[in-house]
Short mmCIF file of C-alpha atoms (C1' of nucleotides) in Angstrom, two decimals:
data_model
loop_
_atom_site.label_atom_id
_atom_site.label_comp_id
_atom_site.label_asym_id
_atom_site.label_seq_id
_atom_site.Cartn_x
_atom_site.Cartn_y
_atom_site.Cartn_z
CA UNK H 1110 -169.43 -55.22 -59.71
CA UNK H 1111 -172.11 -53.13 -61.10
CA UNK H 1112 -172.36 -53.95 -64.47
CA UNK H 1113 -173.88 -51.51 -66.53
CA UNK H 1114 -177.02 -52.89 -68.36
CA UNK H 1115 -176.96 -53.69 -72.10
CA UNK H 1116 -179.53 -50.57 -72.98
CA UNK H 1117 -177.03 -48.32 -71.26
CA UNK H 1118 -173.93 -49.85 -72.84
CA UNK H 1119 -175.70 -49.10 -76.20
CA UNK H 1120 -176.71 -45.80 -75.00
CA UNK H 1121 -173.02 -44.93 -74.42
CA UNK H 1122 -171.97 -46.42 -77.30
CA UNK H 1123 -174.31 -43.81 -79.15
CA UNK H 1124 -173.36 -40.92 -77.15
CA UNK H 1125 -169.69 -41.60 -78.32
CA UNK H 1126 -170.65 -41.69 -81.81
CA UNK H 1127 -172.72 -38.37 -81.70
CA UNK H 1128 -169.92 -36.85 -80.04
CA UNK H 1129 -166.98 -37.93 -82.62
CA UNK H 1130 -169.28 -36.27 -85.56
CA UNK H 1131 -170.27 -39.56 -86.95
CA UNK H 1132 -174.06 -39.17 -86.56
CA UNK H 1133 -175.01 -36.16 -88.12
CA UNK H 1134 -177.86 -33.83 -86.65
CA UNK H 1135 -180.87 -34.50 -88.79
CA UNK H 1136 -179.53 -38.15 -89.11
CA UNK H 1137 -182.42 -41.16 -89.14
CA UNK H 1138 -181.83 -43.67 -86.54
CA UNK H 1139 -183.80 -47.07 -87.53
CA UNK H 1140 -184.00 -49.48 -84.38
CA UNK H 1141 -183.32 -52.48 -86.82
CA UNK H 1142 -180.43 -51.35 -88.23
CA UNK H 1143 -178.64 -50.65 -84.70
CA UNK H 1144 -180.31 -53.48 -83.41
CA UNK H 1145 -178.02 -56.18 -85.74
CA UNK H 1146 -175.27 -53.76 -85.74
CA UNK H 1147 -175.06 -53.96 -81.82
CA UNK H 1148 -176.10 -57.20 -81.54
CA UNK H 1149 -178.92 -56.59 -79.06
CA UNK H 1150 -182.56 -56.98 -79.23
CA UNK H 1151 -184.84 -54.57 -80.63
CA UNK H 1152 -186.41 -53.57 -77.51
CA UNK H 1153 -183.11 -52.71 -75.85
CA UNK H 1154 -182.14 -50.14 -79.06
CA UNK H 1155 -185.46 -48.72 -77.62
CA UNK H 1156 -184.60 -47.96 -74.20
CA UNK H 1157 -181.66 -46.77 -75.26
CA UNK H 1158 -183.04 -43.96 -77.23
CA UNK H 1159 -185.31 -43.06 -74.43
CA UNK H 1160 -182.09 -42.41 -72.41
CA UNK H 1161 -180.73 -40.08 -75.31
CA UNK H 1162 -184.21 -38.77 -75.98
CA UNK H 1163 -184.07 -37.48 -72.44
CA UNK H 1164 -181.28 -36.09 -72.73
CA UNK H 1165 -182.37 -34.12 -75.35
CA UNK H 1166 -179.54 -35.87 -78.56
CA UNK H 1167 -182.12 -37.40 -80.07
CA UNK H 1168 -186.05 -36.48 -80.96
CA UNK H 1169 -188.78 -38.29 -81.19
CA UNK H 1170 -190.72 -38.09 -83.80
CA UNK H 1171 -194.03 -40.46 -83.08
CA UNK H 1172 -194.32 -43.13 -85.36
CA UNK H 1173 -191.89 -41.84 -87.70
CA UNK H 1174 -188.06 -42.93 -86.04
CA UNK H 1175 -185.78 -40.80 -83.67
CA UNK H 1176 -184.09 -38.56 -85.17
CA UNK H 1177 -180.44 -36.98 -84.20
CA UNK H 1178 -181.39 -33.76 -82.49
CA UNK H 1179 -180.77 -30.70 -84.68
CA UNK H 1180 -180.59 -27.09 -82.89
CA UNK H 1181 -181.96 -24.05 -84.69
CA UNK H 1182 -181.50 -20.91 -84.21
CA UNK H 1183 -183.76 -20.56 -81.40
CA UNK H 1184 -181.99 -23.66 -79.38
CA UNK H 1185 -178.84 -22.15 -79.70
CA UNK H 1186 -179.57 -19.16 -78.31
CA UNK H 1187 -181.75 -21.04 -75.14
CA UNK H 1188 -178.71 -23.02 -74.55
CA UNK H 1189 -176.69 -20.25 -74.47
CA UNK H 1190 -179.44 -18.53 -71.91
CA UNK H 1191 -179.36 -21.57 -69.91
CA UNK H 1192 -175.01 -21.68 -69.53
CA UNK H 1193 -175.41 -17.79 -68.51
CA UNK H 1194 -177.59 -18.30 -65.99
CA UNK H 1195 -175.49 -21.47 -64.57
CA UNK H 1196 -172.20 -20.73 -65.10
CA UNK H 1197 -172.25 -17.16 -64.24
CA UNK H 1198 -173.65 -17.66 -60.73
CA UNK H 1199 -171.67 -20.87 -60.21
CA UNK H 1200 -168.69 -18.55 -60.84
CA UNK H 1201 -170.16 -15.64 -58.44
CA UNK H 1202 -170.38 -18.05 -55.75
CA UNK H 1203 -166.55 -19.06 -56.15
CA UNK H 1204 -165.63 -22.52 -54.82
CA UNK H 1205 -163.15 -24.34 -52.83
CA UNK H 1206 -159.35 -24.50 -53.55
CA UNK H 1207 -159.40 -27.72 -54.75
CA UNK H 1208 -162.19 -26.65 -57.20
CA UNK H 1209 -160.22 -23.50 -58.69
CA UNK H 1210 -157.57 -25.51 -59.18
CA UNK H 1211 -159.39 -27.56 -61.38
CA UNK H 1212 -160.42 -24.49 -63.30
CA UNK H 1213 -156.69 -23.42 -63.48
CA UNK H 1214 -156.01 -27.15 -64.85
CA UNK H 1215 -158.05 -26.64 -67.65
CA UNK H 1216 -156.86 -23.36 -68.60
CA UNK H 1217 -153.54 -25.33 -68.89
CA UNK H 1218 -154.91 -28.27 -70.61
CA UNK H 1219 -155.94 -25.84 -73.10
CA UNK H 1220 -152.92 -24.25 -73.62
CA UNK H 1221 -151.07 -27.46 -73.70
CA UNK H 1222 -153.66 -28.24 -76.84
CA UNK H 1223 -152.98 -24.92 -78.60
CA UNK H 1224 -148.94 -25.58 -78.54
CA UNK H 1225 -149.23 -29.32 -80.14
CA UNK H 1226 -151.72 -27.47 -82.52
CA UNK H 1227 -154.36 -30.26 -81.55
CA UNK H 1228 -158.03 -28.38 -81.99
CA UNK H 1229 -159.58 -31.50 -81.26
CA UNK H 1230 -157.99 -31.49 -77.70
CA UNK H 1231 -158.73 -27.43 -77.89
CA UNK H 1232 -162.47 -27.72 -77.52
CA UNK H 1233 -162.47 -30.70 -75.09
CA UNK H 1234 -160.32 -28.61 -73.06
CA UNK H 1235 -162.21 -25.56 -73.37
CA UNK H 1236 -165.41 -27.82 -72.18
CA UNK H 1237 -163.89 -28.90 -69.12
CA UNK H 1238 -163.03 -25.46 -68.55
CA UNK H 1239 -166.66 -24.42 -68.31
CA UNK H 1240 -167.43 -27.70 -66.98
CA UNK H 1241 -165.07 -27.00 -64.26
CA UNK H 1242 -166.33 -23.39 -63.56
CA UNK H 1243 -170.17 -25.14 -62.76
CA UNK H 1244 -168.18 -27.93 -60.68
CA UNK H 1245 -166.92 -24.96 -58.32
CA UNK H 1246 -170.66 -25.08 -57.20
CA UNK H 1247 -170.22 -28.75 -55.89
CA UNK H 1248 -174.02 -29.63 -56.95
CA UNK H 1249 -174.72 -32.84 -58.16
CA UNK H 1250 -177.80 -31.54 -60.50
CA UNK H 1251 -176.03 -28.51 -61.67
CA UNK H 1252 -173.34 -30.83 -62.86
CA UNK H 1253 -175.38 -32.94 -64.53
CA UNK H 1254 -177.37 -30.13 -66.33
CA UNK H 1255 -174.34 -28.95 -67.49
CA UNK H 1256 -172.72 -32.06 -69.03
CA UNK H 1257 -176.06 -32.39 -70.68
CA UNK H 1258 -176.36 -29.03 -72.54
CA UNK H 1259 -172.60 -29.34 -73.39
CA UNK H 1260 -172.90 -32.55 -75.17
CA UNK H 1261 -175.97 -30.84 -76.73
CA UNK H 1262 -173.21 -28.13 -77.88
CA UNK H 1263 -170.84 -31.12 -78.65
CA UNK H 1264 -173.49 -31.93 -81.56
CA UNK H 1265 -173.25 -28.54 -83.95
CA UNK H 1266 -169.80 -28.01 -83.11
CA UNK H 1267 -168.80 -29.82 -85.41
CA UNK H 1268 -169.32 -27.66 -88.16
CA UNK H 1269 -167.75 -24.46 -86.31
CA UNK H 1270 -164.70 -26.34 -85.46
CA UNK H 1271 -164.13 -26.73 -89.78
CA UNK H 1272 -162.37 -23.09 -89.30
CA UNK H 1273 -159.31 -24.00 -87.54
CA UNK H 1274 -158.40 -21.53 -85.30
CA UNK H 1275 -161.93 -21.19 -83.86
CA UNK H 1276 -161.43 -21.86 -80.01
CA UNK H 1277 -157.62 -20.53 -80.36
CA UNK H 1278 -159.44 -16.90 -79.25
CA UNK H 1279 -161.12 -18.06 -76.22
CA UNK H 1280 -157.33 -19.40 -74.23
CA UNK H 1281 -156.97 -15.90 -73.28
CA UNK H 1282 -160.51 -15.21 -72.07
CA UNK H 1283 -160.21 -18.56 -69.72
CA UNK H 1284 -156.81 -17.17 -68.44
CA UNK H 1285 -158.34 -13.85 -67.54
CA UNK H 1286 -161.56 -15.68 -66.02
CA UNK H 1287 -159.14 -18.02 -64.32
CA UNK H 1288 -157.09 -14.76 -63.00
CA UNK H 1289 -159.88 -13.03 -61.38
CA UNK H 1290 -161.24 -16.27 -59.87
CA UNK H 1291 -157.94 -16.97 -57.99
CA UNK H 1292 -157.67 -13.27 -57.09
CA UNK H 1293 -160.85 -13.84 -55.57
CA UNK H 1294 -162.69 -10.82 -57.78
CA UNK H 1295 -165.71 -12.69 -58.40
CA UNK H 1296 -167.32 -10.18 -59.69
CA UNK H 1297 -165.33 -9.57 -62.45
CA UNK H 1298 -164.69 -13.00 -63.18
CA UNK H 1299 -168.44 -13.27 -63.64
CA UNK H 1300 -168.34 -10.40 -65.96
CA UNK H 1301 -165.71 -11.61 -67.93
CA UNK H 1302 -167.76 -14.84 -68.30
CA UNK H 1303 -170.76 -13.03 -69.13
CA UNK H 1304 -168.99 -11.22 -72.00
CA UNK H 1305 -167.61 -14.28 -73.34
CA UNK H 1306 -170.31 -16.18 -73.20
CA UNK H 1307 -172.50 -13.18 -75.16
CA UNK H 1308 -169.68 -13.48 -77.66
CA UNK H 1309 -169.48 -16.40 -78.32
CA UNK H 1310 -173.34 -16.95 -78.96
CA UNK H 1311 -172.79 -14.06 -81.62
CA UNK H 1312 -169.79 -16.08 -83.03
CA UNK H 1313 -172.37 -19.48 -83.51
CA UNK H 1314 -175.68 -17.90 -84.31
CA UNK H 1315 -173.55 -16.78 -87.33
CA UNK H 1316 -172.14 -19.42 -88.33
CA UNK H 1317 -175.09 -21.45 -88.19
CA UNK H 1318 -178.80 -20.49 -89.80
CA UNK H 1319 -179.20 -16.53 -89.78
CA UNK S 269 -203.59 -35.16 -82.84
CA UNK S 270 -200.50 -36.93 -82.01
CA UNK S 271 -201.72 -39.14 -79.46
CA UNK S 272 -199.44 -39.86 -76.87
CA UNK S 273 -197.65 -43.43 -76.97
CA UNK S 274 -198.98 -45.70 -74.25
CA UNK S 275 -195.91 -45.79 -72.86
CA UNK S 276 -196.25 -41.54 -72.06
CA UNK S 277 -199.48 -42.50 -70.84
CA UNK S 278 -198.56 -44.85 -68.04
CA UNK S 279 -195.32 -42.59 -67.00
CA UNK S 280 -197.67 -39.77 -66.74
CA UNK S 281 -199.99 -41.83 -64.70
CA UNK S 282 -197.67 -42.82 -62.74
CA UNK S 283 -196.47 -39.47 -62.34
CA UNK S 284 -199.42 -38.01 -60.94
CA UNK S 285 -199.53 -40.63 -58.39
CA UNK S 286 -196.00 -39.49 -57.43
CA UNK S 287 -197.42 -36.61 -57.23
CA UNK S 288 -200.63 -37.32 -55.51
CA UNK S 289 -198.71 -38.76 -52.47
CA UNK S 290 -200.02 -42.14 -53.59
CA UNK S 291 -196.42 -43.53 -53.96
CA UNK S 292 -194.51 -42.34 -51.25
CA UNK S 293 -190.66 -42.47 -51.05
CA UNK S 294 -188.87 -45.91 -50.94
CA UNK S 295 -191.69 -47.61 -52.00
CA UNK S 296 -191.15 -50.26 -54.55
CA UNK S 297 -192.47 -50.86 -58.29
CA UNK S 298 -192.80 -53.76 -59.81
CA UNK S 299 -193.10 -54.25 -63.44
CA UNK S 300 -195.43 -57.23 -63.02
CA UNK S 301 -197.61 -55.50 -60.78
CA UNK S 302 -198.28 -52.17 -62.64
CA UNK S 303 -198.61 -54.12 -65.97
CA UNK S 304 -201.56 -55.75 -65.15
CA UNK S 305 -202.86 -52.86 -63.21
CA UNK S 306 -202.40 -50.42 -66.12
CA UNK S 307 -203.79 -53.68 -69.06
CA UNK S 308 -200.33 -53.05 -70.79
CA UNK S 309 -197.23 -55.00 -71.45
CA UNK S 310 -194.37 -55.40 -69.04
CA UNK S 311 -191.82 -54.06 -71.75
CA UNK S 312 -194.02 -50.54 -71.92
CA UNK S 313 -194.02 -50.32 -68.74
CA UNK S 314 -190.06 -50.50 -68.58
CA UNK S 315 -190.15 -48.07 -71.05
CA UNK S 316 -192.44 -45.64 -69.10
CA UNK S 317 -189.68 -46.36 -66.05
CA UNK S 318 -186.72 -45.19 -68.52
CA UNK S 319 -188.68 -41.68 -68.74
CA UNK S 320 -189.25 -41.17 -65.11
CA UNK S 321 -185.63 -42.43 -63.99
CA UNK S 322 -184.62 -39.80 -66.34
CA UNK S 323 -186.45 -37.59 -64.24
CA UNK S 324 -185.52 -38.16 -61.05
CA UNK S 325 -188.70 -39.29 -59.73
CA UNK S 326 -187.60 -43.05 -59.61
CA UNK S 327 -184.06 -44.77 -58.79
CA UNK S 328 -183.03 -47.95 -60.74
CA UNK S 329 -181.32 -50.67 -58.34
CA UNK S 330 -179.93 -52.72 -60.99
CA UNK S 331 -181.41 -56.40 -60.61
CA UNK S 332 -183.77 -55.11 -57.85
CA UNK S 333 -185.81 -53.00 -59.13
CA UNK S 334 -187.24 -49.24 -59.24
CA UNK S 335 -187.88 -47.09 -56.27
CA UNK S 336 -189.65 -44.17 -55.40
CA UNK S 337 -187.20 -41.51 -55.27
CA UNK S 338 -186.09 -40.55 -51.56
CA UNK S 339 -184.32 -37.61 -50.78
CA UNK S 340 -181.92 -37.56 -48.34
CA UNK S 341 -180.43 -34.23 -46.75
CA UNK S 342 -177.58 -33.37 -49.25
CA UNK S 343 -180.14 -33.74 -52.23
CA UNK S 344 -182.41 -31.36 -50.23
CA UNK S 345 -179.12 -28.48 -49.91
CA UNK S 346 -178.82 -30.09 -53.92
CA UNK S 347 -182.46 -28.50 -55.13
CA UNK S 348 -182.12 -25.51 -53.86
CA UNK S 349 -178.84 -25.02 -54.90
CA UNK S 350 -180.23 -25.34 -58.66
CA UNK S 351 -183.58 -23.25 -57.21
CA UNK S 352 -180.70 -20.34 -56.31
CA UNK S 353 -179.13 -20.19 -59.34
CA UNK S 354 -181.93 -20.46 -61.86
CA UNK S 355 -184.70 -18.22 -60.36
CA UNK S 356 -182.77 -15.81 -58.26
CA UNK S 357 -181.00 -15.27 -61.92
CA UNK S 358 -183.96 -15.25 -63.84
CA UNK S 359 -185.51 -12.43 -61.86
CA UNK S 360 -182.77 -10.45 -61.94
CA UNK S 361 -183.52 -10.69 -65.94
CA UNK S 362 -186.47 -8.90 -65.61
CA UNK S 363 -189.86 -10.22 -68.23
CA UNK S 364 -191.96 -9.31 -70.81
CA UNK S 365 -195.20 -7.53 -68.83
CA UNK S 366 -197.21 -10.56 -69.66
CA UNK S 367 -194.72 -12.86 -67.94
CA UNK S 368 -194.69 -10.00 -65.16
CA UNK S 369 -198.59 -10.35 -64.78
CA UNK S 370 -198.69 -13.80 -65.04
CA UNK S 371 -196.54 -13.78 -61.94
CA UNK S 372 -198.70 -11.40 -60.50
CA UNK S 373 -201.50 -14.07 -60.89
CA UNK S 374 -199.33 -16.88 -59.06
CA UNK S 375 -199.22 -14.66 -56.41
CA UNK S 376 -203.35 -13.38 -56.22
CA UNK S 377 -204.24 -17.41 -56.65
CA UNK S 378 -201.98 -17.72 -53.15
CA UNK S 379 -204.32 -15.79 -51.61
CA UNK S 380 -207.61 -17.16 -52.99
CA UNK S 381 -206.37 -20.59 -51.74
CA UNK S 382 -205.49 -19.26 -48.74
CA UNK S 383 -209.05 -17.40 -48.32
CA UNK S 384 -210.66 -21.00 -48.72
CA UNK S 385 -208.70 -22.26 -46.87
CA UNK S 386 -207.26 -24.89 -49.22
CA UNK S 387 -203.66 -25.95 -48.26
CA UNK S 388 -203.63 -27.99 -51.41
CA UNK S 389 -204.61 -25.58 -53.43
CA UNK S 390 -201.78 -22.98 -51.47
CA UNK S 391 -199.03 -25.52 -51.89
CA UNK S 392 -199.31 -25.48 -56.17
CA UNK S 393 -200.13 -21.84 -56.49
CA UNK S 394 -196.68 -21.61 -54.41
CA UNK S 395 -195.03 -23.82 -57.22
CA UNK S 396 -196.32 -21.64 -59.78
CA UNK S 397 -195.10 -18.91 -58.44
CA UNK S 398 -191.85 -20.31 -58.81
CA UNK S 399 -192.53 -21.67 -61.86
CA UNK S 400 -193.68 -17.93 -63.22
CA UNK S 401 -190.04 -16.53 -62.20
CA UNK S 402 -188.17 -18.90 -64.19
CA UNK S 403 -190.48 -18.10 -66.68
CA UNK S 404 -189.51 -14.42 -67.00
CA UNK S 405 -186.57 -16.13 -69.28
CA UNK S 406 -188.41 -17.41 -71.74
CA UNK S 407 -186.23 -20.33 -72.19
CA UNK S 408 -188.23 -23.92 -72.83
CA UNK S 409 -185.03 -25.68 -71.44
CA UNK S 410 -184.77 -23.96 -68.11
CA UNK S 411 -188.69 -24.01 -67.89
CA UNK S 412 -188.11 -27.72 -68.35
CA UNK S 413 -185.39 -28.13 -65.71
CA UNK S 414 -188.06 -26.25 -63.52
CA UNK S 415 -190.60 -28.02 -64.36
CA UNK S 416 -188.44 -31.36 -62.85
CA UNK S 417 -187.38 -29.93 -59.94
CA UNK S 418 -190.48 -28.78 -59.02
CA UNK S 419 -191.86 -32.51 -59.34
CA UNK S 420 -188.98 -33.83 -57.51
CA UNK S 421 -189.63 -31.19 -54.48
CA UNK S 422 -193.31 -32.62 -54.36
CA UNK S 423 -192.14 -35.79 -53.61
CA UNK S 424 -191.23 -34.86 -50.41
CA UNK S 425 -192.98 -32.38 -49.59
CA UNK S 426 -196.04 -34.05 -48.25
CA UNK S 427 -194.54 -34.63 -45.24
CA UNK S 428 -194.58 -31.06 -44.53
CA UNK S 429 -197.60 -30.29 -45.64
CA UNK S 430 -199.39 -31.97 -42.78
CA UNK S 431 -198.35 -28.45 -40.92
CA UNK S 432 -201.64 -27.17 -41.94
CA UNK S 433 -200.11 -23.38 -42.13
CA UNK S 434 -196.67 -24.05 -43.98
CA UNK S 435 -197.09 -21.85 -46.79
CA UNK S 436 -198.97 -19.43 -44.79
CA UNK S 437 -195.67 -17.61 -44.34
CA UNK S 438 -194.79 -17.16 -47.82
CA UNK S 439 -197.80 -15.19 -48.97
CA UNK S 440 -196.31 -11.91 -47.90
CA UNK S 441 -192.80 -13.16 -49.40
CA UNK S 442 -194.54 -13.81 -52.74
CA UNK S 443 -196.31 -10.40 -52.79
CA UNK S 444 -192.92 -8.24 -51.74
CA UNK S 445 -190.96 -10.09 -54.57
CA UNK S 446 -193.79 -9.78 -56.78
CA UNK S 447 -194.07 -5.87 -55.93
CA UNK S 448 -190.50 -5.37 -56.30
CA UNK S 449 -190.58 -7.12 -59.77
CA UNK S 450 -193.46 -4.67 -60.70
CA UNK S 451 -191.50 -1.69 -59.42
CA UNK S 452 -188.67 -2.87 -61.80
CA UNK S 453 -186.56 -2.79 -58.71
CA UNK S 454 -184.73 -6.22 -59.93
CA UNK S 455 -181.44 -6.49 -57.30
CA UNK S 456 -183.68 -6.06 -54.37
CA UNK S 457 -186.49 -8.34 -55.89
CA UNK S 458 -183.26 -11.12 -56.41
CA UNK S 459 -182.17 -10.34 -52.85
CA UNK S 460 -185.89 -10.79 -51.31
CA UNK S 461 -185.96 -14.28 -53.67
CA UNK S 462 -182.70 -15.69 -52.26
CA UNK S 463 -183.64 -14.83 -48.90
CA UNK S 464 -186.58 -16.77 -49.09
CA UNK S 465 -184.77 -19.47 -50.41
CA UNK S 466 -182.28 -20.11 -47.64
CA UNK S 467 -185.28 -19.65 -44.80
CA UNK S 468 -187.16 -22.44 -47.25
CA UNK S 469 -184.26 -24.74 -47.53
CA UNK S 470 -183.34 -24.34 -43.33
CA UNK S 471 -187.45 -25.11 -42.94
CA UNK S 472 -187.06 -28.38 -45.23
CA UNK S 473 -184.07 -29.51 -44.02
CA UNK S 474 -185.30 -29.05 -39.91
CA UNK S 475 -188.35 -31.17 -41.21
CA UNK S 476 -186.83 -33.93 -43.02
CA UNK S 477 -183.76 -35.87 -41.93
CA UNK S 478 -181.49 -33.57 -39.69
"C1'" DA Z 579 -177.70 -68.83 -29.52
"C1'" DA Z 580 -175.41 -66.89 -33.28
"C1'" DT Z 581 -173.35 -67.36 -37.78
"C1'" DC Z 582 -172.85 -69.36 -42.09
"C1'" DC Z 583 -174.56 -71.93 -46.01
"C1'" DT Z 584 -177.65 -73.53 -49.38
"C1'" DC Z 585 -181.62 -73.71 -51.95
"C1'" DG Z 586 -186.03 -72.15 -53.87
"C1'" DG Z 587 -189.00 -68.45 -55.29
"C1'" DA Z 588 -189.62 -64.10 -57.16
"C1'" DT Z 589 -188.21 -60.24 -60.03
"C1'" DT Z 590 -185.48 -58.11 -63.23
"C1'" DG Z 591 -182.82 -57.98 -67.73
"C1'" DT Z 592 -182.97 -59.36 -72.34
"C1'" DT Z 593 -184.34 -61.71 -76.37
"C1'" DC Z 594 -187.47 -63.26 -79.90
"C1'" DA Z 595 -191.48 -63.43 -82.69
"C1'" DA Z 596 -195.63 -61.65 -83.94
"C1'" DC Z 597 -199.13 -58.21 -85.29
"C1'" DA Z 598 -201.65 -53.64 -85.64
"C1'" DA Z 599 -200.98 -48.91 -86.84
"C1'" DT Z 600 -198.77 -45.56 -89.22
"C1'" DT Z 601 -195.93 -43.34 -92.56
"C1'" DC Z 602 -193.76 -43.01 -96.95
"C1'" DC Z 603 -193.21 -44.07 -101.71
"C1'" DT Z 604 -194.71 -45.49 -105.97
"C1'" DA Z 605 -197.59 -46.45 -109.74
"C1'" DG Z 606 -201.60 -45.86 -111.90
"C1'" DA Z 607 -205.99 -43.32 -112.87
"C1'" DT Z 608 -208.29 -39.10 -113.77
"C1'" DA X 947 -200.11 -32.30 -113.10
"C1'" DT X 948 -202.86 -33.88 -109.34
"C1'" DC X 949 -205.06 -37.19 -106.91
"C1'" DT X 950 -205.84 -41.74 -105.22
"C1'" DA X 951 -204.93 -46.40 -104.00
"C1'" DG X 952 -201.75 -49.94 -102.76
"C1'" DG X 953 -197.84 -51.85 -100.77
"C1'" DA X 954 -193.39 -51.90 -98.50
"C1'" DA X 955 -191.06 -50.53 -94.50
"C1'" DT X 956 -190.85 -48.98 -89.79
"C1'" DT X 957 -192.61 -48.06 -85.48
"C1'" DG X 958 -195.58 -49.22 -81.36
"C1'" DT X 959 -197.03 -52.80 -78.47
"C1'" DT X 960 -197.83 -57.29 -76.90
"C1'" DG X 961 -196.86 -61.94 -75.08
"C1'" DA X 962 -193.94 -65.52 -73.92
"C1'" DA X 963 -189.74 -67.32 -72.85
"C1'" DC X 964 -185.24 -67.80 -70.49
"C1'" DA X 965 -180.84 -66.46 -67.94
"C1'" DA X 966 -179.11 -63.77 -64.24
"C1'" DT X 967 -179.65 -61.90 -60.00
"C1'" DC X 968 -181.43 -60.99 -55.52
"C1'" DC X 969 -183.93 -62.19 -51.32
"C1'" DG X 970 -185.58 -64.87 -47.60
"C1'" DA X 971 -186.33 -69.28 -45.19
"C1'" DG X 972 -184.63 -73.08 -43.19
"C1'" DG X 973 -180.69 -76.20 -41.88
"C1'" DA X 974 -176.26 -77.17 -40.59
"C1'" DT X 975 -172.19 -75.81 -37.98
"C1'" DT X 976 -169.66 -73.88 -34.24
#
DNA sequence: AATCCTCGGATTGTTCAACAATTCCTAGAT
DNA sequence: ATCTAGGAATTGTTGAACAATCCGAGGATT
């Protein structure tokens, strides 16, 4: 039961395809040309981008086409302000057993990733690791802002991830985040995060634009 | 320039109603109905129902229609959960003095309002208040994110505003975090901020549903 | 009387075709 | 080289149509 409607089958269906790389930032999205290639009308293609264009993956540009969202500098370092704020207090407030565990799984998940030399699985795992982190917060909203500004992240990734061992550094930082979490030092753990996160803007604002 | 689509036009419409109190939680939406209401086409108006879904401010019920959101007492705990995290950490950021004043101002149009007498008027200088903290961050995505909750926190709000003094009580909250902000004393400004936040939340929640 | 069933009526989901408005590109004129 | 005028292509919006789904009102059954 609860089928989910053709505009949001197509809407998932381009999520997917931002996500694997295949749609460039800066790409040109014509509604004809993913109307026949989807086999759906028009009008659905449309509120399909509205979905994405909420979500901030796609722009509109009025009259012109959507566009796939590109960041600039100044995005990357708002989305970066925006996962401080978030993640660091989610992490301050701790969670439930069941919760850190869930952090700890990901730490593992990314190890697991690092031995089979997989960097693909790498930065999925190191997502859920955040992803996990804001879950300990057990807010529906919170969770939901969060998978948004990661598959934001998801989109000009893809050029970092071209230097192989990019995410190898982070595995230790999640283990000591991890650490201090189940140790119940909060407080550390949320400096640790802090750090990290600061970091790793540095690390993207330099690989992208100045 | 850059007219806003027609489509914009009607969700905004349709938002102020929301916000007006005009639409009231649970009620229903039909396209039919607000298409010939508005003099536009059925299919804009679905499109102006993708936006506000996106929002929060209306539910889809696949096959049945959209509804004027209702919150029920977990999404109450929800919003101020994401209230917590974002302004309590955005004030312990600190501002620019501009952003500083134009809290400052927030807090002096309380008190005009309340000088006239003007619950109305009381209830949004309240929200920008709130809105002037996350602010301090300078970030357009969490000043977005604000900006939603804020709406969806109107929607429900109405019900408590019929206590003719309910924001009475937070003038002197306002002008103590305010000061404290001023003073640069941020921790205690953060600790005033959350407090207020829990005695808001345990107000809300006695009001609405248990 | 209460429950189940069926059948219309209404509304949504989706498509299609059309047209105005706008942008972009190109070719020609100055 | 720059400017202007067309013209092609795409978006924005409409209107109508139809299938799918849901809802309620009676009727039949126990």
């Amino acid at each position: 039961m609860a089928v989910p409607s053709v505009a949001d089958r197509v809407a998932a269906e381009l999520r997917l395809q931002l996500a694997e790389g295949l749609l460039l930032p800066g790409a040109r999205l014509t509604e004809s040309t993913i109307s026949e290639e989807l086999g759906v009308s028009r009008n659905t293609v449309r509120e399909a981008f509205a979905e994405l264009a909420a979500e901030r993956l796609v722009v509109r540009h009025p009259n012109r086409g959507v566009f796939v969202a590109s960041l600039g500098p100044g995005d990357i370092h708002d989305v970066y302000t925006v996962r401080r704020f978030i993640e660091v207090s989610a992490l301050r407030g701790g969670g439930s057993p069941e919760r850190v565990a869930a952090v700890r799984a990901a730490v593992e998940e990314g190890r697991a990733a690092a031995a089979a030399d997989d960097e693909e699985a790498l930065g999925t795992a190191n997502q859920h690791f955040h992803g996990a982190i804001v879950a300990l917060a057990e807010s529906r909203r919170l969770n939901t802002i969060m998978g948004q500004v990661l598959a934001e992240m998801r989109l000009f990734f893809h050029k970092a991830t071209v230097d192989a061992h990019f995410y190898r550094g982070y595995l230790d930082d999640n283990e000591a985040i991890c650490e201090a979490l189940e140790a119940g030092q909060l407080e550390r753990a949320a400096d640790l995060l802090l750090a990290y996160l600061n970091r790793s803007e540095q690390k993207q604002s330099a690989v992208h634009g100045d």
